[in-house]
Amino acid sequence: MGVRRAAKSVSKYLLETVGELVAEVILTLLACALLACLVLIAYLSWSFSPRLAVAGAALLSLLLAHGAWKIFRDPAKGRRRRGIAAATTAAFTLTAATGAFLVLYAPGCDCL
């Protein structure tokens, strides 16, 4: 009985360790692909039209700033986010989550 229990415990530990390693590799590859896509988008937009690239970056910054402002300010009583406020809040949340993901996993891709 002791040998079976020990073997089962060791196999469970190995399976969990291998699963974590595979998940780490997949997340690192995903971060590298996302970083490569962001760099490609920036390069293509700049090579297409630098003025439009700067204008697009300014507009995106404005929308993200509005979303951050709507998230961190106290909402009025009885009012919820509608329309543009909901869209900019969702865009800010998605951008913040993407940034956190890249900070955690992109340094492991060795392309920086």
C-alpha positions in Angstrom: 0.0 0.0 0.0 2.8 2.5 0.8 4.5 2.0 -2.5 1.3 2.5 -4.5 0.5 5.6 -2.6 4.0 7.0 -3.0 4.0 6.2 -6.8 0.6 7.9 -7.2 1.8 10.9 -5.3 5.0 11.2 -7.4 3.1 10.8 -10.7 0.6 13.4 -9.6 3.4 15.8 -8.7 5.2 15.2 -12.1 1.9 15.6 -14.0 1.2 18.9 -12.3 4.8 20.2 -12.8 4.8 19.2 -16.5 1.4 20.9 -16.9 2.7 24.1 -15.4 5.7 24.1 -17.6 3.6 23.6 -20.8 1.3 26.4 -19.7 4.2 28.7 -19.1 5.7 27.9 -22.5 2.3 28.5 -24.2 1.8 31.8 -22.4 5.3 33.0 -23.3 4.8 32.1 -27.0 1.4 33.9 -26.9 3.1 37.0 -25.4 5.8 36.9 -28.0 3.2 36.6 -30.8 1.2 39.5 -29.3 4.3 41.7 -29.0 5.3 40.9 -32.6 1.8 41.8 -33.8 1.9 45.1 -32.0 5.3 46.0 -33.4 4.2 45.0 -36.9 1.0 47.2 -36.6 3.1 50.1 -35.4 5.7 49.6 -38.2 3.0 49.2 -41.0 1.0 52.2 -39.8 4.2 54.4 -39.6 5.3 53.3 -43.1 1.9 53.9 -44.5 1.5 57.4 -43.1 3.4 58.9 -40.2 0.8 61.7 -39.7 -2.1 59.2 -39.5 0.0 57.0 -37.2 0.5 59.9 -34.8 -3.1 61.0 -35.1 -4.3 57.4 -34.4 -2.0 57.1 -31.4 -3.3 60.4 -30.0 -6.9 59.4 -30.5 -6.2 56.0 -28.9 -4.5 57.8 -26.0 -7.5 60.1 -25.6 -9.9 57.2 -25.5 -7.9 55.2 -23.0 -7.5 58.3 -20.8 -11.3 58.8 -20.9 -11.8 55.1 -20.0 -9.4 55.4 -17.1 -11.1 58.6 -15.9 -14.5 56.9 -16.0 -13.2 53.8 -14.1 -11.4 55.7 -11.3 -13.9 58.5 -10.6 -16.9 58.1 -8.4 -20.1 57.4 -10.4 -23.2 59.6 -9.8 -26.0 58.0 -7.9 -28.3 55.9 -9.9 -26.3 56.2 -13.1 -24.4 53.5 -14.9 -22.0 53.7 -17.8 -23.6 54.0 -21.2 -22.5 54.4 -24.8 -19.0 55.9 -25.2 -18.2 55.6 -21.5 -18.8 51.9 -21.5 -16.8 51.4 -24.7 -13.8 53.5 -23.4 -13.9 51.7 -20.0 -13.9 48.3 -21.7 -11.0 49.5 -24.0 -9.0 50.7 -21.0 -9.6 47.5 -19.1 -8.5 45.4 -22.1 -5.4 47.5 -22.6 -4.5 47.3 -18.9 -4.9 43.5 -18.9 -2.8 43.2 -22.1 -0.1 45.4 -20.6 0.0 43.3 -17.4 0.1 40.1 -19.5 3.0 41.5 -21.5 4.9 42.7 -18.4 4.6 39.2 -16.9 5.3 37.0 -19.9 7.1 39.0 -22.6 10.5 39.2 -20.9 10.7 35.4 -21.2 10.5 35.4 -25.0 14.2 36.6 -25.4 13.3 38.9 -28.4 13.7 42.1 -26.5 
